[in-house]
mmCIF file of C-alpha atoms and ligand atoms in Angstrom:
data_model
loop_
_atom_site.group_PDB
_atom_site.id
_atom_site.type_symbol
_atom_site.label_atom_id
_atom_site.label_comp_id
_atom_site.label_asym_id
_atom_site.label_seq_id
_atom_site.Cartn_x
_atom_site.Cartn_y
_atom_site.Cartn_z
ATOM 1 C CA MET A 1 87.740 -14.214 -87.279
ATOM 2 C CA GLY A 2 87.079 -11.767 -90.150
ATOM 3 C CA LYS A 3 89.209 -12.074 -93.311
ATOM 4 C CA ILE A 4 92.100 -9.799 -94.446
ATOM 5 C CA LEU A 5 92.469 -8.772 -97.861
ATOM 6 C CA ALA A 6 95.987 -7.949 -99.139
ATOM 7 C CA VAL A 7 96.458 -5.654 -102.114
ATOM 8 C CA TYR A 8 99.721 -5.691 -103.894
ATOM 9 C CA GLY A 9 99.881 -2.123 -105.626
ATOM 10 C CA SER A 10 103.199 -2.271 -107.104
ATOM 11 C CA PRO A 11 103.700 -3.183 -110.842
ATOM 12 C CA ARG A 12 107.073 -5.313 -109.428
ATOM 13 C CA ARG A 13 105.834 -8.466 -108.282
ATOM 14 C CA THR A 14 108.840 -9.180 -106.303
ATOM 15 C CA GLY A 15 109.569 -5.502 -105.490
ATOM 16 C CA ASN A 16 109.992 -4.087 -102.086
ATOM 17 C CA THR A 17 106.468 -3.295 -101.208
ATOM 18 C CA ALA A 18 105.521 -6.856 -102.294
ATOM 19 C CA LEU A 19 108.307 -8.299 -100.168
ATOM 20 C CA LEU A 20 106.955 -6.318 -97.262
ATOM 21 C CA LEU A 21 103.509 -7.176 -97.769
ATOM 22 C CA GLY A 22 104.224 -10.689 -98.312
ATOM 23 C CA GLN A 23 105.726 -10.577 -94.487
ATOM 24 C CA SER A 24 102.602 -9.110 -93.353
ATOM 25 C CA VAL A 25 100.443 -11.807 -94.998
ATOM 26 C CA ALA A 26 102.626 -14.508 -93.499
ATOM 27 C CA GLY A 27 102.294 -12.769 -90.168
ATOM 28 C CA ALA A 28 98.489 -12.581 -90.169
ATOM 29 C CA ILE A 29 98.457 -16.305 -91.470
ATOM 30 C CA GLU A 30 100.431 -17.294 -88.537
ATOM 31 C CA ALA A 31 97.916 -15.398 -86.149
ATOM 32 C CA GLY A 32 95.275 -17.571 -87.575
ATOM 33 C CA VAL A 33 93.467 -15.300 -89.733
ATOM 34 C CA GLU A 34 92.276 -15.971 -93.392
ATOM 35 C CA VAL A 35 93.959 -13.644 -95.988
ATOM 36 C CA GLU A 36 93.178 -13.338 -99.649
ATOM 37 C CA GLU A 37 95.749 -11.627 -101.893
ATOM 38 C CA ILE A 38 95.235 -9.589 -104.889
ATOM 39 C CA VAL A 39 98.026 -8.534 -107.303
ATOM 40 C CA LEU A 40 96.623 -5.325 -108.954
ATOM 41 C CA ARG A 41 98.888 -5.669 -111.983
ATOM 42 C CA ASP A 42 97.289 -8.949 -112.952
ATOM 43 C CA LEU A 43 93.825 -7.761 -112.903
ATOM 44 C CA LYS A 44 91.956 -5.608 -115.648
ATOM 45 C CA ILE A 45 90.591 -2.689 -114.015
ATOM 46 C CA SER A 46 89.636 0.530 -116.075
ATOM 47 C CA PRO A 47 89.856 3.762 -114.453
ATOM 48 C CA CYS A 48 86.817 5.643 -113.319
ATOM 49 C CA LEU A 49 85.006 6.909 -116.210
ATOM 50 C CA GLU A 50 82.669 9.378 -114.312
ATOM 51 C CA LEU A 51 79.670 7.738 -115.679
ATOM 52 C CA TYR A 52 77.947 7.938 -112.139
ATOM 53 C CA GLY A 53 76.004 4.771 -113.053
ATOM 54 C CA CYS A 54 76.691 4.147 -109.168
ATOM 55 C CA LYS A 55 74.064 6.687 -108.429
ATOM 56 C CA GLU A 56 71.472 3.822 -108.621
ATOM 57 C CA ASP A 57 72.868 1.306 -105.954
ATOM 58 C CA GLY A 58 76.434 2.184 -105.279
ATOM 59 C CA ARG A 59 77.678 -0.268 -107.593
ATOM 60 C CA CYS A 60 80.082 0.764 -110.455
ATOM 61 C CA VAL A 61 78.401 -0.130 -113.984
ATOM 62 C CA ILE A 62 81.758 -0.939 -115.414
ATOM 63 C CA ARG A 63 82.083 -4.766 -115.975
ATOM 64 C CA ASP A 64 85.522 -5.574 -115.317
ATOM 65 C CA ASP A 65 87.757 -7.208 -112.595
ATOM 66 C CA PHE A 66 86.621 -4.424 -110.104
ATOM 67 C CA GLN A 67 83.521 -6.192 -109.417
ATOM 68 C CA LYS A 68 85.093 -8.889 -107.612
ATOM 69 C CA VAL A 69 87.433 -6.609 -105.795
ATOM 70 C CA TYR A 70 84.601 -4.581 -104.637
ATOM 71 C CA ASP A 71 82.803 -7.420 -102.896
ATOM 72 C CA GLN A 72 86.154 -8.618 -101.539
ATOM 73 C CA LEU A 73 86.685 -5.025 -100.220
ATOM 74 C CA LEU A 74 83.298 -5.013 -98.642
ATOM 75 C CA ALA A 75 83.679 -8.582 -97.131
ATOM 76 C CA CYS A 76 87.170 -7.943 -95.451
ATOM 77 C CA ARG A 77 87.421 -6.889 -91.832
ATOM 78 C CA GLY A 78 91.184 -5.979 -92.357
ATOM 79 C CA LEU A 79 93.092 -4.508 -95.462
ATOM 80 C CA MET A 80 96.643 -4.580 -96.098
ATOM 81 C CA LEU A 81 97.510 -2.176 -98.906
ATOM 82 C CA ALA A 82 100.988 -1.739 -100.410
ATOM 83 C CA SER A 83 102.140 0.758 -102.784
ATOM 84 C CA PRO A 84 105.499 2.392 -103.580
ATOM 85 C CA MET A 85 105.779 5.975 -103.978
ATOM 86 C CA PHE A 86 105.232 7.163 -107.546
ATOM 87 C CA PHE A 87 105.761 10.878 -107.923
ATOM 88 C CA TYR A 88 104.731 11.324 -104.191
ATOM 89 C CA THR A 89 101.629 9.361 -104.238
ATOM 90 C CA VAL A 90 100.391 5.671 -104.562
ATOM 91 C CA SER A 91 100.985 3.817 -107.996
ATOM 92 C CA ALA A 92 98.780 4.188 -110.789
ATOM 93 C CA HIS A 93 97.388 0.493 -110.327
ATOM 94 C CA THR A 94 96.616 1.629 -106.498
ATOM 95 C CA LYS A 95 95.152 4.955 -107.697
ATOM 96 C CA ILE A 96 92.772 3.340 -110.271
ATOM 97 C CA LEU A 97 91.544 0.841 -107.585
ATOM 98 C CA MET A 98 90.752 3.883 -105.239
ATOM 99 C CA ASP A 99 88.865 5.873 -108.114
ATOM 100 C CA ARG A 100 86.892 2.915 -108.900
ATOM 101 C CA CYS A 101 85.699 3.157 -105.264
ATOM 102 C CA GLN A 102 84.015 6.522 -105.855
ATOM 103 C CA SER A 103 81.000 4.197 -106.258
ATOM 104 C CA LEU A 104 81.184 3.382 -102.546
ATOM 105 C CA TRP A 105 81.661 7.189 -101.808
ATOM 106 C CA VAL A 106 78.421 7.808 -103.661
ATOM 107 C CA LYS A 107 76.632 5.063 -101.917
ATOM 108 C CA LYS A 108 77.901 6.234 -98.514
ATOM 109 C CA TYR A 109 77.366 10.022 -98.811
ATOM 110 C CA TRP A 110 74.748 10.288 -101.464
ATOM 111 C CA ILE A 111 72.564 7.274 -101.194
ATOM 112 C CA ASP A 112 72.858 6.503 -97.479
ATOM 113 C CA GLN A 113 73.555 10.113 -96.638
ATOM 114 C CA VAL A 114 75.811 9.298 -93.984
ATOM 115 C CA PRO A 115 76.995 12.549 -92.048
ATOM 116 C CA TYR A 116 80.578 13.235 -92.836
ATOM 117 C CA GLY A 117 82.944 11.844 -90.016
ATOM 118 C CA GLN A 118 80.147 9.891 -88.214
ATOM 119 C CA TRP A 119 80.471 6.368 -89.382
ATOM 120 C CA GLU A 120 81.814 3.427 -87.033
ATOM 121 C CA THR A 121 84.894 1.713 -87.903
ATOM 122 C CA LYS A 122 83.991 -1.712 -89.602
ATOM 123 C CA ARG A 123 87.475 -2.340 -90.935
ATOM 124 C CA LEU A 124 91.237 -1.695 -90.063
ATOM 125 C CA GLY A 125 93.705 -0.805 -92.682
ATOM 126 C CA LEU A 126 97.369 -1.295 -92.842
ATOM 127 C CA PHE A 127 99.261 0.807 -95.383
ATOM 128 C CA ILE A 128 102.740 0.025 -96.505
ATOM 129 C CA SER A 129 104.929 2.233 -98.648
ATOM 130 C CA VAL A 130 108.417 2.759 -99.778
ATOM 131 C CA GLY A 131 110.231 5.360 -101.736
ATOM 132 C CA ALA A 132 113.644 5.950 -103.173
ATOM 133 C CA THR A 133 114.431 9.214 -101.591
ATOM 134 C CA ARG A 134 114.455 10.333 -97.853
ATOM 135 C CA GLY A 135 112.560 13.522 -97.720
ATOM 136 C CA LYS A 136 110.793 14.284 -94.505
ATOM 137 C CA LYS A 137 107.431 15.038 -96.522
ATOM 138 C CA LEU A 138 107.859 11.973 -99.012
ATOM 139 C CA PHE A 139 104.696 10.188 -97.744
ATOM 140 C CA ASP A 140 102.562 13.107 -96.860
ATOM 141 C CA GLY A 141 100.489 13.158 -100.149
ATOM 142 C CA ALA A 142 99.840 9.263 -100.163
ATOM 143 C CA LEU A 143 98.816 9.417 -96.679
ATOM 144 C CA ARG A 144 96.000 11.871 -97.086
ATOM 145 C CA THR A 145 94.833 9.762 -100.212
ATOM 146 C CA VAL A 146 94.996 6.554 -98.312
ATOM 147 C CA ARG A 147 93.078 8.262 -95.368
ATOM 148 C CA TYR A 148 90.329 9.295 -97.761
ATOM 149 C CA PHE A 149 90.218 6.144 -99.308
ATOM 150 C CA PHE A 150 89.927 4.078 -96.080
ATOM 151 C CA ASP A 151 87.129 6.500 -94.979
ATOM 152 C CA VAL A 152 84.763 5.218 -97.975
ATOM 153 C CA LEU A 153 85.418 1.671 -96.553
ATOM 154 C CA ASP A 154 84.555 2.847 -93.094
ATOM 155 C CA MET A 155 88.128 1.631 -92.403
ATOM 156 C CA GLN A 156 90.644 3.273 -89.976
ATOM 157 C CA LEU A 157 94.289 3.670 -90.786
ATOM 158 C CA TRP A 158 95.452 1.358 -88.159
ATOM 159 C CA ARG A 159 99.079 1.568 -88.927
ATOM 160 C CA SER A 160 101.341 2.524 -91.724
ATOM 161 C CA LEU A 161 104.815 1.245 -92.500
ATOM 162 C CA LEU A 162 106.884 3.776 -94.487
ATOM 163 C CA TYR A 163 110.443 3.159 -95.510
ATOM 164 C CA ARG A 164 112.626 5.557 -97.151
ATOM 165 C CA GLY A 165 115.827 4.906 -99.100
ATOM 166 C CA LEU A 166 114.542 1.928 -101.174
ATOM 167 C CA ASP A 167 115.038 1.899 -104.938
ATOM 168 C CA PHE A 168 116.159 -1.005 -106.714
ATOM 169 C CA GLU A 169 114.219 -4.409 -106.419
ATOM 170 C CA GLY A 170 115.331 -6.147 -103.427
ATOM 171 C CA ASP A 171 116.823 -3.247 -101.567
ATOM 172 C CA VAL A 172 114.507 -4.108 -98.745
ATOM 173 C CA LEU A 173 116.340 -7.320 -98.129
ATOM 174 C CA LYS A 174 119.272 -5.278 -96.833
ATOM 175 C CA HIS A 175 116.801 -4.279 -93.967
ATOM 176 C CA PRO A 176 115.657 -7.582 -92.298
ATOM 177 C CA GLU A 177 114.245 -5.447 -89.428
ATOM 178 C CA TYR A 178 111.888 -3.926 -91.805
ATOM 179 C CA LEU A 179 110.716 -7.362 -92.964
ATOM 180 C CA GLN A 180 110.360 -8.320 -89.232
ATOM 181 C CA GLU A 181 108.207 -5.246 -88.441
ATOM 182 C CA ALA A 182 106.074 -5.925 -91.437
ATOM 183 C CA PHE A 183 105.678 -9.563 -90.124
ATOM 184 C CA GLN A 184 104.668 -8.403 -86.761
ATOM 185 C CA ALA A 185 102.255 -5.905 -88.076
ATOM 186 C CA GLY A 186 100.415 -8.395 -90.020
ATOM 187 C CA LYS A 187 100.082 -10.538 -86.750
ATOM 188 C CA ASP A 188 99.093 -7.406 -84.625
ATOM 189 C CA LEU A 189 96.405 -6.435 -87.264
ATOM 190 C CA ALA A 190 94.898 -9.944 -87.193
ATOM 191 C CA ARG A 191 94.535 -9.591 -83.510
ATOM 192 C CA ALA A 192 92.995 -5.999 -83.886
ATOM 193 C CA VAL A 193 90.729 -7.281 -86.159
ATOM 194 C CA ALA A 194 89.497 -9.902 -84.034
ATOM 195 C CA ASP A 195 89.178 -7.422 -81.089
ATOM 196 C CA LEU A 196 87.241 -5.208 -83.277
ATOM 197 C CA GLN A 197 84.790 -8.079 -84.089
ATOM 198 C CA ARG A 198 84.068 -8.558 -80.361
ATOM 199 C CA THR A 199 83.089 -4.882 -79.746
HETATM 200 C C1 FMN B 201 107.095 6.126 -111.825
HETATM 201 C C2 FMN B 201 108.329 6.112 -110.880
HETATM 202 C C3 FMN B 201 107.901 7.119 -110.158
HETATM 203 C C4 FMN B 201 108.636 7.210 -108.666
HETATM 204 N N1 FMN B 201 108.430 8.417 -108.024
HETATM 205 C C5 FMN B 201 108.979 8.374 -106.645
HETATM 206 C C6 FMN B 201 108.957 9.647 -105.903
HETATM 207 O O1 FMN B 201 108.123 10.610 -106.083
HETATM 208 N N2 FMN B 201 109.771 9.657 -104.842
HETATM 209 C C7 FMN B 201 110.439 8.475 -104.472
HETATM 210 O O2 FMN B 201 111.159 8.575 -103.406
HETATM 211 N N3 FMN B 201 110.724 7.479 -105.034
HETATM 212 C C8 FMN B 201 110.168 7.335 -106.335
HETATM 213 N N4 FMN B 201 110.302 6.143 -107.244
HETATM 214 C C9 FMN B 201 110.843 5.068 -106.631
HETATM 215 C C10 FMN B 201 110.112 4.007 -106.306
HETATM 216 O O3 FMN B 201 109.330 4.310 -105.123
HETATM 217 C C11 FMN B 201 111.157 2.862 -105.532
HETATM 218 O O4 FMN B 201 111.899 2.262 -106.719
HETATM 219 C C12 FMN B 201 110.412 1.722 -104.690
HETATM 220 O O5 FMN B 201 111.463 0.951 -104.226
HETATM 221 C C13 FMN B 201 109.525 1.047 -105.876
HETATM 222 O O6 FMN B 201 109.002 -0.150 -104.846
HETATM 223 P P1 FMN B 201 108.505 -1.509 -105.334
HETATM 224 O O7 FMN B 201 109.776 -2.272 -105.603
HETATM 225 O O8 FMN B 201 107.466 -2.124 -104.389
HETATM 226 O O9 FMN B 201 107.696 -1.229 -106.649
HETATM 227 C C14 FMN B 201 109.454 6.187 -108.404
HETATM 228 C C15 FMN B 201 109.445 5.197 -109.279
HETATM 229 C C16 FMN B 201 109.089 5.056 -110.338
HETATM 230 C C17 FMN B 201 109.008 3.756 -111.455
#
């Protein structure tokens, strides 16, 4: 069974998205898959500097913690990405990681010249997010961002878990049904990843 990578994108270590993602990780482990966890706030990752050194071979030339994450992203078969809504998109930590993956966009579309939309799904992605407010369009911007990010990884947005009305640390604990849903999603993702590998 292929590995799953879990990316914690909130600056809060034990915030709402972290608790949800922790549940998904537990679900995937229960289903028998190996999970690697990354806490973005603990890593030193520069924003993209638009050097385009990646035009050589699709590898970013900035030497920092992104180099290891790059390898982990390419090695995984499933990704769990958790980020709170910050100004109607993903957190800065998460967005910096995404922008550094421009190196993969360059590899895919400039170096390998893959025609747009004509890639095979190699990975499945679960996106977990929460916001304090309750607007209908709360997650629209982030979902578009996530879809295009997943695209560079040949990754399908397999499922998203989006919860409104959660603001203070621990608010999600008042909703055990959300935590249960996240656990189940982790389990389901592990199975879906295994099925994808069989095809
Ligand atoms: C910088 C910042 C920007 C935020 N922007 C939004 C927003 O645009 N919409 C919203 O509903 N909540 C917003 N929030 C609230 C967070 O999404 C909310 O507190 C969430 O529960 C934090 O998740 P976490 O505990 O996983 O970090 C913002 C919070 C911060 C700190």
